[in-house]
Amino acid sequence: MTHQTKGHSRQDTALIHGLSASEVQRLSETCIEAKGRAYCPYSHFRVGCSLLLTNGTVVQGANVENAAYPVATCAERVTVATAVVQGAKKGDIRAIAVATDISPPASPCGMCRQFLREFCELEMPVLMYDKDGKSTFMTLGQLLPMSFGPEKLLSTE
Amino acid sequence: MTHQTKGHSRQDTALIHGLSASEVQRLSETCIEAKGRAYCPYSHFRVGCSLLLTNGTVVQGANVENAAYPVATCAERVTVATAVVQGAKKGDIRAIAVATDISPPASPCGMCRQFLREFCELEMPVLMYDKDGKSTFMTLGQLLPMSFGPEKLLSTE
Amino acid sequence: MTHQTKGHSRQDTALIHGLSASEVQRLSETCIEAKGRAYCPYSHFRVGCSLLLTNGTVVQGANVENAAYPVATCAERVTVATAVVQGAKKGDIRAIAVATDISPPASPCGMCRQFLREFCELEMPVLMYDKDGKSTFMTLGQLLPMSFGPEKLLSTE
Amino acid sequence: MTHQTKGHSRQDTALIHGLSASEVQRLSETCIEAKGRAYCPYSHFRVGCSLLLTNGTVVQGANVENAAYPVATCAERVTVATAVVQGAKKGDIRAIAVATDISPPASPCGMCRQFLREFCELEMPVLMYDKDGKSTFMTLGQLLPMSFGPEKLLSTE
Ligand SMILES: [Zn+2]
Ligand SMILES: [Zn+2]
Ligand SMILES: [Zn+2]
Ligand SMILES: [Zn+2]
């Protein structure tokens, strides 16, 4: 089915409330394109990411590794941090998409889910694309249930 | 109800299959005790952690912060890494418990959920204790659904 | 002395070989401006960063914190990762500048020095600006002597 | 020369002021032994670490990796965090030793230098052992010049 090789099936799109088919298409194309920007000589595991802001802007990122493995950063964190530095506030991110070279699609690691938690609504959809552009999605709240967020710390100040 | 102030209610214990009441009690006491070992001059947010190995050993840890915030480590990661260095293998951790000074209980951050994912079964219970010793729990699989684990990378080698 | 309040003294500029006075000025202005983009509700410690590429482009970043402190990222890593994702290769970064609200100027943390190590020459100058725009600088090699770099791992592949 | 294959030469020992020959020997043996405890299925780069406390205790650690590379922890941070949780205070660590399987010896990554900075004196020696047990050493202050330490943040509270 041609729709699937373009990164989403018709029924997936229907489920991702709030995103139009063309917005999903834009996210799929930009996260897959971002895979080509990964610096991953150690894992050879490319990850591309893109997010859509409420103002219509798309921000892209990719994983950037380091000889000291823990010093590396994931695609999702590069992308969200770039958006924040450009002025995105809590709630400005409508959706985020991630693409890898495996199938089924890889999900964001726990560290990135936590990073997203700081800036995104729990209902925000996270789209995940496999090596062929086929996708699945979950909301952030589904990926990080009973999460530890800013209100735990900031309420005590 | 007195049982609750000791860190768990009777019905909670019944739900944590595989752990006896005395094992739950031991986990609650050791994670709460570990809170006192935290080094957290920046957040003033103490976290204690303990885990129970299949051989009956309990390992404890606490958060260790740093002037450069991202260089800090959480209680859960200190505890699990200590257990791994002492010889714990995948599947050897029967349960993990976390205690903080807030209520309702805080859950492990996403980064720690990911760290646990490497060594723990998805069915492993994560017990969370609040400031009064009242607890809740979830399995690791519930805390980190659709997780990114070792099989994603090691299968390609 | 007026030159110092603009971010560098005449003798400093002379020492930063390879950078013109206007390039130093551009770095100082952009890293100080970037401070205003920091998301740091936990530390209240703003850090702005900018770097200059061989093609003349300036990339900016700032620190982005998280309720789970270790999940945060520093200004320097956001900036360099953004540059890498935009296509910067090893050696393309001519200089990097960091600004904080303290005096004397703060230096990059060890984690960021390591992140820089992957992409920057050891002779690359790191400019550090204090709360008043006064600066000092060191090369990356001076900040991270006897460093652990890519050649340690990639030579064994 | 037989002394060198045991992890230090006579002249090295003389240079490490404050440590006796038997203390250096103990550090070399324990950090090399700790290499065998590493969990490193991704990098296959084993790192062992040990440190000597003022009370004579030796604490050991090793690197613990993760499928999500940035979630991993290095041997040095596991070791120091374990010591801190066991009660070590700032200044209690007399020396730290690191062993890898390469030559010349690998140094701690920048992130670990920063972690050490929180708890160790700048004069503290860091001993580094290569694959054959030959060593070199530098002080923490030499490894992390012009460092960002606790006094930068805590003084403002
Ligand atoms: Zn991640
Ligand atoms: Zn954590
Ligand atoms: Zn940093
Ligand atoms: Zn390290």
XYZ file of C-alpha atoms and ligand atoms in Angstrom:
632
model
C 0.000 0.000 0.000
C 1.558 3.211 -1.163
C 0.421 5.301 1.767
C 2.356 3.110 4.172
C 5.649 3.460 2.339
C 5.194 7.204 2.577
C 5.294 6.959 6.327
C 1.741 6.546 7.536
C -1.453 4.679 6.743
C -4.826 6.355 6.401
C -6.110 4.912 9.672
C -2.989 6.075 11.585
C -3.598 9.611 10.438
C -7.182 9.476 11.612
C -6.011 8.506 15.077
C -3.512 11.337 15.501
C -6.036 13.927 16.488
C -5.066 17.491 15.927
C -2.662 16.776 13.085
C -3.717 17.070 9.485
C -2.573 14.540 6.898
C -0.228 17.104 5.417
C 1.273 17.879 8.833
C 1.907 14.185 9.425
C 3.461 13.970 5.975
C 5.704 16.926 6.753
C 6.821 15.388 10.034
C 7.557 12.035 8.404
C 9.626 13.600 5.628
C 11.606 15.858 7.912
C 12.461 13.228 10.540
C 13.518 10.739 7.869
C 15.611 13.408 6.170
C 17.216 14.280 9.523
C 18.533 10.717 9.867
C 21.130 11.650 7.287
C 22.547 14.251 9.647
C 23.364 11.837 12.472
C 26.917 11.622 13.815
C 27.061 8.038 15.054
C 30.439 6.420 14.308
C 30.176 4.248 17.437
C 26.668 2.775 17.259
C 26.097 3.195 13.510
C 22.507 3.652 14.680
C 21.119 6.715 12.919
C 18.223 8.576 14.503
C 16.476 11.535 12.915
C 13.939 13.704 14.662
C 11.629 16.575 13.837
C 8.986 18.465 15.730
C 6.149 20.759 14.760
C 5.536 23.996 16.640
C 2.192 25.725 17.054
C 3.505 28.515 14.818
C 3.999 26.030 11.987
C 7.785 25.820 12.221
C 9.502 22.454 11.922
C 12.743 21.902 13.875
C 15.067 19.008 13.060
C 17.763 17.117 14.944
C 19.798 13.930 14.967
C 21.901 11.937 17.405
C 25.427 13.186 18.101
C 27.678 10.581 19.686
C 30.931 10.825 21.600
C 33.938 8.589 22.210
C 32.863 8.719 25.862
C 29.479 7.115 25.243
C 27.542 8.776 28.116
C 28.492 12.214 26.816
C 26.517 11.634 23.603
C 23.117 13.160 22.998
C 20.046 11.677 21.322
C 18.198 13.120 18.341
C 15.121 13.991 20.360
C 17.027 16.054 22.913
C 18.975 17.955 20.268
C 15.722 18.776 18.506
C 13.769 19.897 21.555
C 16.676 21.880 22.989
C 17.105 23.651 19.661
C 13.403 24.536 19.688
C 13.578 25.805 23.270
C 16.608 27.950 22.497
C 14.709 29.353 19.513
C 11.911 30.401 21.863
C 9.487 27.476 22.142
C 7.621 27.473 25.453
C 5.819 24.701 27.296
C 2.923 23.613 25.110
C 4.308 25.001 21.856
C 5.294 21.564 20.548
C 2.321 19.975 18.774
C 3.988 16.694 17.804
C 7.385 15.048 17.524
C 8.550 12.397 15.070
C 11.488 9.991 15.206
C 12.987 7.841 12.452
C 15.523 5.003 12.630
C 16.830 2.243 10.353
C 15.152 -0.652 12.139
C 11.739 -2.267 12.088
C 9.452 -2.213 14.014
C 10.056 1.471 14.748
C 12.272 2.405 17.707
C 10.806 4.528 20.471
C 12.555 7.393 22.271
C 14.780 6.236 25.133
C 13.660 6.968 28.676
C 16.042 9.897 28.998
C 14.470 11.611 26.000
C 10.945 10.894 27.229
C 11.961 12.711 30.417
C 13.424 15.601 28.439
C 10.179 15.915 26.468
C 8.178 15.826 29.714
C 9.492 19.241 30.661
C 8.081 21.004 27.611
C 5.301 18.881 26.133
C 1.722 18.100 27.033
C 1.039 14.494 27.986
C -1.386 14.272 25.054
C 1.308 15.230 22.531
C 1.720 12.484 19.919
C 5.132 10.898 19.353
C 5.340 9.453 15.846
C 7.865 6.672 15.244
C 9.015 5.685 11.758
C 10.733 2.428 10.830
C 13.350 1.803 8.135
C 10.671 1.719 5.439
C 8.814 4.799 6.633
C 6.004 2.808 8.234
C 4.904 4.374 11.479
C 3.241 3.927 14.803
C 2.563 6.498 17.481
C 1.893 6.928 21.180
C 1.235 9.981 23.275
C 3.949 11.189 25.630
C 1.718 10.278 28.570
C 1.510 6.719 27.286
C 5.301 6.533 26.867
C 6.040 7.939 30.325
C 3.208 7.098 32.724
C 3.243 8.476 36.277
C 5.995 10.827 35.226
C 8.302 12.983 37.320
C 7.759 16.542 36.120
C 8.585 20.160 36.942
C 5.688 20.567 39.384
C 7.413 18.131 41.781
C 10.288 20.540 42.300
C 9.009 23.971 41.462
C 6.089 23.767 43.896
C 8.532 23.603 46.789
C 10.346 26.801 45.889
C -4.036 2.630 59.399
C -0.733 1.485 60.854
C 0.259 -0.711 57.950
C 0.280 2.251 55.630
C 2.613 4.302 57.772
C 5.057 1.413 57.651
C 5.269 1.809 53.923
C 2.640 -0.464 52.429
C -0.963 -1.479 52.849
C -2.109 -5.085 53.012
C -3.690 -4.944 49.572
C -0.514 -3.482 48.045
C 1.502 -6.379 49.361
C -0.943 -8.847 47.876
C -0.482 -7.221 44.501
C 3.305 -7.358 44.479
C 3.489 -10.939 43.415
C 6.674 -12.740 44.196
C 7.608 -10.566 47.168
C 6.811 -11.633 50.721
C 5.594 -9.132 53.291
C 8.970 -9.238 55.015
C 10.800 -8.613 51.750
C 8.619 -5.586 51.077
C 9.282 -4.404 54.623
C 13.025 -4.813 54.099
C 12.917 -2.857 50.853
C 10.905 -0.053 52.431
C 13.267 0.276 55.386
C 16.425 0.203 53.304
C 15.296 2.702 50.670
C 14.054 5.113 53.327
C 17.305 4.729 55.247
C 19.276 5.379 52.046
C 17.642 8.807 51.684
C 19.945 9.945 54.473
C 22.961 9.240 52.286
C 21.976 11.564 49.464
C 24.361 14.306 48.362
C 21.972 16.948 47.024
C 23.095 20.463 47.960
C 21.566 21.883 44.762
C 18.067 20.396 44.646
C 17.723 19.565 48.353
C 15.639 16.701 46.952
C 16.770 13.526 48.704
C 16.212 10.204 46.986
C 17.029 6.841 48.546
C 16.956 3.557 46.685
C 17.370 -0.123 47.427
C 17.038 -3.284 45.409
C 16.657 -6.938 46.262
C 18.695 -9.553 44.417
C 17.652 -13.148 43.840
C 20.403 -14.202 46.246
C 18.763 -12.202 49.033
C 21.247 -9.344 49.052
C 19.998 -5.773 49.362
C 21.982 -3.004 47.617
C 21.443 0.653 48.514
C 22.071 3.952 46.773
C 21.189 7.636 46.796
C 21.371 10.601 44.448
C 24.755 12.289 44.019
C 24.551 15.761 42.524
C 27.108 17.993 40.841
C 27.620 21.717 40.372
C 27.218 20.950 36.669
C 23.676 19.614 36.992
C 23.714 17.162 34.061
C 26.770 15.422 35.513
C 24.770 14.299 38.557
C 23.478 10.776 38.973
C 20.184 9.561 40.397
C 19.722 7.147 43.286
C 18.370 4.366 41.082
C 21.339 4.388 38.734
C 23.871 4.403 41.556
C 22.101 1.450 43.109
C 21.766 -0.660 39.981
C 25.300 0.106 38.799
C 26.642 -0.914 42.207
C 24.733 -4.196 41.956
C 26.006 -4.853 38.426
C 29.591 -4.181 39.466
C 29.085 -6.599 42.359
C 28.071 -9.278 39.865
C 24.304 -8.971 39.321
C 23.246 -10.220 35.891
C 20.133 -9.550 33.842
C 17.187 -10.934 35.794
C 18.918 -10.988 39.184
C 17.041 -7.941 40.456
C 13.722 -9.030 41.954
C 12.442 -5.593 42.964
C 13.588 -2.003 43.416
C 12.319 0.601 45.877
C 12.620 4.395 45.860
C 11.917 6.880 48.651
C 11.636 10.667 48.558
C 10.408 13.457 50.827
C 7.288 14.323 48.854
C 3.764 12.998 48.622
C 2.352 11.372 46.547
C 5.486 9.272 45.966
C 7.874 10.284 43.199
C 8.580 7.852 40.415
C 11.978 7.172 38.814
C 12.873 9.651 36.075
C 12.876 8.435 32.491
C 16.651 8.123 32.415
C 16.582 5.720 35.354
C 13.736 3.725 33.857
C 15.955 3.287 30.797
C 18.925 2.274 32.960
C 16.760 -0.341 34.708
C 15.521 -1.619 31.338
C 18.969 -3.010 30.584
C 19.046 -5.351 33.581
C 15.496 -5.919 34.800
C 12.530 -7.920 33.621
C 9.533 -5.879 32.525
C 7.494 -7.570 35.273
C 9.863 -6.362 38.002
C 7.998 -4.243 40.572
C 9.167 -0.695 41.305
C 8.023 0.360 44.786
C 7.727 4.080 45.465
C 7.573 5.509 49.003
C 6.363 8.960 49.929
C 7.526 11.191 52.786
C 5.426 9.240 55.296
C 6.438 5.827 54.070
C 3.188 5.243 52.198
C 3.778 3.452 48.939
C 2.540 2.652 45.493
C 4.100 0.460 42.873
C 4.207 -0.212 39.147
C 6.101 -2.752 37.098
C 9.001 -1.562 34.960
C 7.017 -2.455 31.868
C 4.213 -0.177 33.027
C 6.658 2.668 33.701
C 8.438 2.329 30.334
C 6.029 0.960 27.720
C 7.293 0.110 24.234
C 10.815 0.449 25.543
C 14.103 0.653 23.668
C 16.204 -2.235 24.959
C 19.428 -4.125 24.274
C 17.882 -6.409 21.658
C 17.497 -3.428 19.318
C 21.243 -2.997 19.058
C 22.790 -6.324 19.905
C 20.776 -8.203 17.282
C 22.530 -6.233 14.567
C 26.030 -7.153 15.651
C 38.539 50.578 30.476
C 35.915 50.622 27.764
C 37.319 47.761 25.731
C 36.970 45.399 28.662
C 33.306 46.119 29.198
C 32.732 45.231 25.562
C 33.928 41.721 26.249
C 37.650 41.686 25.543
C 40.737 43.718 26.103
C 43.173 44.610 23.337
C 45.810 42.225 24.620
C 43.328 39.358 24.821
C 42.446 39.815 21.190
C 46.065 39.733 20.195
C 46.443 36.395 21.967
C 43.506 34.715 20.253
C 45.342 33.928 17.079
C 43.226 33.325 14.041
C 40.316 35.469 15.198
C 39.937 39.051 14.093
C 38.750 41.728 16.508
C 35.382 41.826 14.752
C 35.020 38.051 14.997
C 35.724 38.193 18.720
C 33.200 41.004 19.014
C 30.619 38.941 17.154
C 31.198 35.939 19.404
C 30.926 38.046 22.551
C 27.684 39.661 21.468
C 26.049 36.416 20.354
C 26.959 34.371 23.425
C 25.797 37.136 25.762
C 22.562 37.477 23.786
C 22.051 33.699 23.976
C 22.015 33.869 27.788
C 18.528 35.302 27.505
C 17.341 32.073 25.878
C 18.289 29.786 28.769
C 15.649 27.588 30.391
C 16.973 27.249 33.923
C 14.166 27.344 36.509
C 16.117 25.039 38.846
C 19.596 26.565 38.966
C 18.703 30.104 37.888
C 22.173 29.935 36.364
C 21.915 31.226 32.808
C 24.528 30.155 30.274
C 24.677 31.414 26.722
C 26.943 30.014 24.048
C 27.900 30.757 20.471
C 30.376 29.300 18.028
C 31.905 30.478 14.791
C 32.177 28.126 11.827
C 34.816 28.299 9.115
C 32.076 29.337 6.681
C 31.369 32.415 8.802
C 28.118 31.158 10.332
C 27.443 31.742 14.023
C 25.393 29.124 15.914
C 23.848 29.917 19.309
C 22.640 27.845 22.250
C 21.744 27.996 25.923
C 21.286 25.620 28.825
C 18.032 23.654 28.977
C 17.302 22.166 32.387
C 14.992 19.385 33.543
C 13.176 18.492 36.750
C 15.374 15.393 36.721
C 18.638 17.317 36.959
C 20.908 14.830 35.123
C 18.625 14.928 32.088
C 19.428 18.605 31.517
C 21.811 19.785 28.845
C 24.386 22.569 28.922
C 24.574 25.520 26.562
C 27.783 24.306 24.936
C 26.377 20.914 24.008
C 23.179 22.357 22.598
C 25.236 24.720 20.473
C 27.726 22.190 19.138
C 25.045 19.550 18.497
C 23.008 22.099 16.568
C 26.063 22.927 14.461
C 26.805 19.239 13.806
C 23.213 18.584 12.769
C 23.473 21.568 10.421
C 26.483 19.938 8.773
C 29.566 21.065 10.696
C 32.383 18.526 10.464
C 35.431 18.004 12.648
C 37.567 21.113 12.372
C 34.813 23.412 11.150
C 34.455 25.161 14.505
C 36.945 28.024 14.711
C 36.045 29.225 18.210
C 33.395 28.904 20.877
C 32.259 31.482 23.435
C 30.378 31.088 26.706
C 28.691 33.730 28.863
C 27.317 33.521 32.403
C 26.130 35.907 35.117
C 29.087 35.425 37.467
C 32.564 36.824 37.772
C 35.255 35.673 37.179
C 33.917 33.948 34.048
C 32.714 30.360 34.345
C 34.377 27.707 32.228
C 32.625 24.840 30.402
C 31.981 21.838 32.632
C 33.986 18.688 32.032
C 31.138 17.015 30.168
C 31.020 19.845 27.660
C 34.792 19.877 27.255
C 34.481 16.199 26.335
C 31.649 16.919 23.894
C 33.780 19.608 22.227
C 36.717 17.199 22.028
C 34.882 15.120 19.443
C 34.585 17.939 16.912
C 37.157 20.615 17.728
C 40.884 20.975 17.320
C 42.860 21.151 20.549
C 44.062 24.621 19.523
C 40.508 25.968 19.246
C 40.017 28.927 21.593
C 37.238 28.835 24.189
C 36.242 32.383 25.149
C 34.585 32.883 28.526
C 32.610 36.022 29.386
C 31.694 37.164 32.885
C 28.603 39.068 34.025
C 30.084 42.349 32.826
C 31.261 41.038 29.482
C 34.887 40.820 30.570
C 36.555 37.756 29.145
C 39.322 35.257 29.415
C 40.129 32.357 27.140
C 41.910 29.031 26.978
C 42.332 26.513 24.191
C 40.381 23.278 24.329
C 43.653 21.408 24.766
C 44.415 23.515 27.825
C 40.962 22.873 29.276
C 41.097 19.115 28.684
C 44.689 17.898 28.799
C 45.501 14.268 27.993
C 42.001 13.896 26.625
C 40.071 10.776 25.708
C 39.108 11.201 22.059
C 37.631 9.330 19.099
C 40.937 7.801 18.039
C 40.946 5.660 21.202
C 37.866 3.766 20.050
C 37.736 4.114 16.292
C 41.231 2.704 15.785
C 40.066 -0.636 17.161
C 37.236 -1.034 14.681
C 61.636 -4.159 34.268
C 59.399 -6.217 36.536
C 58.081 -3.295 38.538
C 56.557 -1.750 35.426
C 54.555 -4.831 34.510
C 53.122 -4.739 38.017
C 51.600 -1.372 37.325
C 54.130 1.287 38.293
C 57.771 2.087 38.017
C 59.878 3.098 41.001
C 60.194 6.686 39.803
C 56.440 7.012 39.310
C 55.859 5.986 42.901
C 58.278 8.583 44.107
C 56.313 11.233 42.266
C 52.920 10.341 43.728
C 53.413 12.161 46.981
C 51.305 11.008 49.842
C 50.877 7.469 48.583
C 53.121 4.663 49.789
C 54.386 2.013 47.383
C 52.018 -0.519 48.894
C 49.059 1.832 48.516
C 49.906 2.358 44.857
C 50.213 -1.402 44.470
C 46.809 -1.894 46.075
C 45.208 0.682 43.800
C 46.745 -0.882 40.696
C 45.597 -4.369 41.612
C 42.063 -3.322 42.499
C 41.425 -1.155 39.444
C 42.774 -3.847 37.116
C 40.648 -6.471 38.858
C 37.590 -4.214 38.532
C 37.947 -4.237 34.738
C 36.547 -7.750 34.825
C 33.299 -6.409 36.259
C 32.513 -4.068 33.387
C 29.225 -4.387 31.526
C 30.140 -3.102 28.073
C 28.437 -5.106 25.314
C 28.282 -2.041 23.052
C 31.784 -0.583 23.206
C 33.636 -3.726 24.323
C 35.817 -1.147 26.079
C 36.325 -2.340 29.636
C 37.180 0.212 32.316
C 37.965 -0.669 35.921
C 38.319 1.866 38.700
C 39.263 1.943 42.346
C 39.766 4.656 44.905
C 41.449 4.849 48.277
C 39.734 6.592 51.175
C 41.490 8.296 54.066
C 40.182 5.533 56.343
C 42.053 2.939 54.267
C 39.014 1.526 52.484
C 39.211 0.743 48.777
C 36.055 1.130 46.675
C 35.784 -0.419 43.212
C 33.662 0.227 40.133
C 33.411 -0.412 36.415
C 31.583 0.996 33.414
C 27.931 0.014 32.979
C 26.597 0.624 29.486
C 23.080 0.914 28.096
C 21.396 0.329 24.738
C 20.673 4.051 24.828
C 24.324 5.084 24.875
C 23.984 8.389 26.782
C 22.276 6.585 29.657
C 25.436 4.588 30.389
C 27.749 5.427 33.270
C 31.535 5.349 33.434
C 33.623 3.366 35.899
C 34.857 6.459 37.701
C 31.379 7.793 38.428
C 30.113 4.444 39.657
C 33.085 4.214 41.986
C 32.889 7.719 43.422
C 29.101 7.610 43.789
C 29.394 4.317 45.646
C 31.945 5.878 47.994
C 29.771 8.949 48.589
C 26.740 6.805 49.351
C 28.905 4.853 51.795
C 29.700 8.101 53.579
C 32.782 9.592 51.932
C 32.893 13.366 52.276
C 34.758 15.995 50.286
C 38.454 15.368 50.796
C 38.126 11.743 51.892
C 39.359 10.369 48.575
C 43.149 10.188 48.628
C 43.646 8.792 45.118
C 41.759 7.186 42.265
C 43.012 4.655 39.718
C 41.651 3.673 36.304
C 42.544 0.688 34.117
C 41.676 -0.045 30.477
C 42.776 -2.486 27.766
C 44.611 0.045 25.623
C 48.057 1.592 25.598
C 49.046 4.307 26.339
C 46.673 4.459 29.302
C 43.272 6.083 28.831
C 42.369 9.064 30.977
C 38.973 9.735 32.584
C 36.504 11.415 30.225
C 35.593 15.026 30.885
C 32.290 14.099 32.475
C 34.064 11.974 35.076
C 36.674 14.659 35.735
C 33.744 16.955 36.521
C 32.143 14.350 38.779
C 35.431 13.966 40.681
C 35.709 17.741 40.996
C 32.775 17.797 43.387
C 34.431 15.552 45.972
C 38.190 15.575 45.419
C 40.992 17.989 46.085
C 42.706 19.387 43.010
C 45.958 17.808 44.225
C 44.452 14.317 44.288
C 46.397 11.968 42.011
C 44.595 10.102 39.224
C 46.547 6.947 38.297
C 45.965 5.512 34.827
C 46.946 1.940 33.925
C 47.357 0.604 30.404
C 46.652 -2.922 29.126
C 49.958 -4.181 30.517
C 49.596 -2.502 33.897
C 52.035 0.280 33.062
C 50.896 3.572 34.505
C 51.014 7.293 34.350
C 49.346 9.817 36.592
C 48.159 13.398 36.760
C 46.455 15.366 39.492
C 42.782 16.227 39.131
C 43.734 19.883 38.868
C 45.982 19.075 35.931
C 43.224 17.077 34.227
C 40.573 19.765 34.724
C 42.192 23.208 34.812
C 40.089 26.270 35.575
C 37.312 23.972 36.672
C 33.657 24.712 37.363
C 33.069 23.631 40.962
C 30.475 23.769 43.752
C 31.601 27.185 44.988
C 30.285 28.768 41.773
C 26.722 27.834 42.655
C 26.614 27.405 46.394
C 28.034 30.839 47.099
C 24.999 32.434 45.509
C 22.490 30.674 47.728
Zn 17.232 9.253 23.900
Zn 16.661 9.295 37.578
Zn 28.460 21.551 30.526
Zn 33.736 9.015 32.085
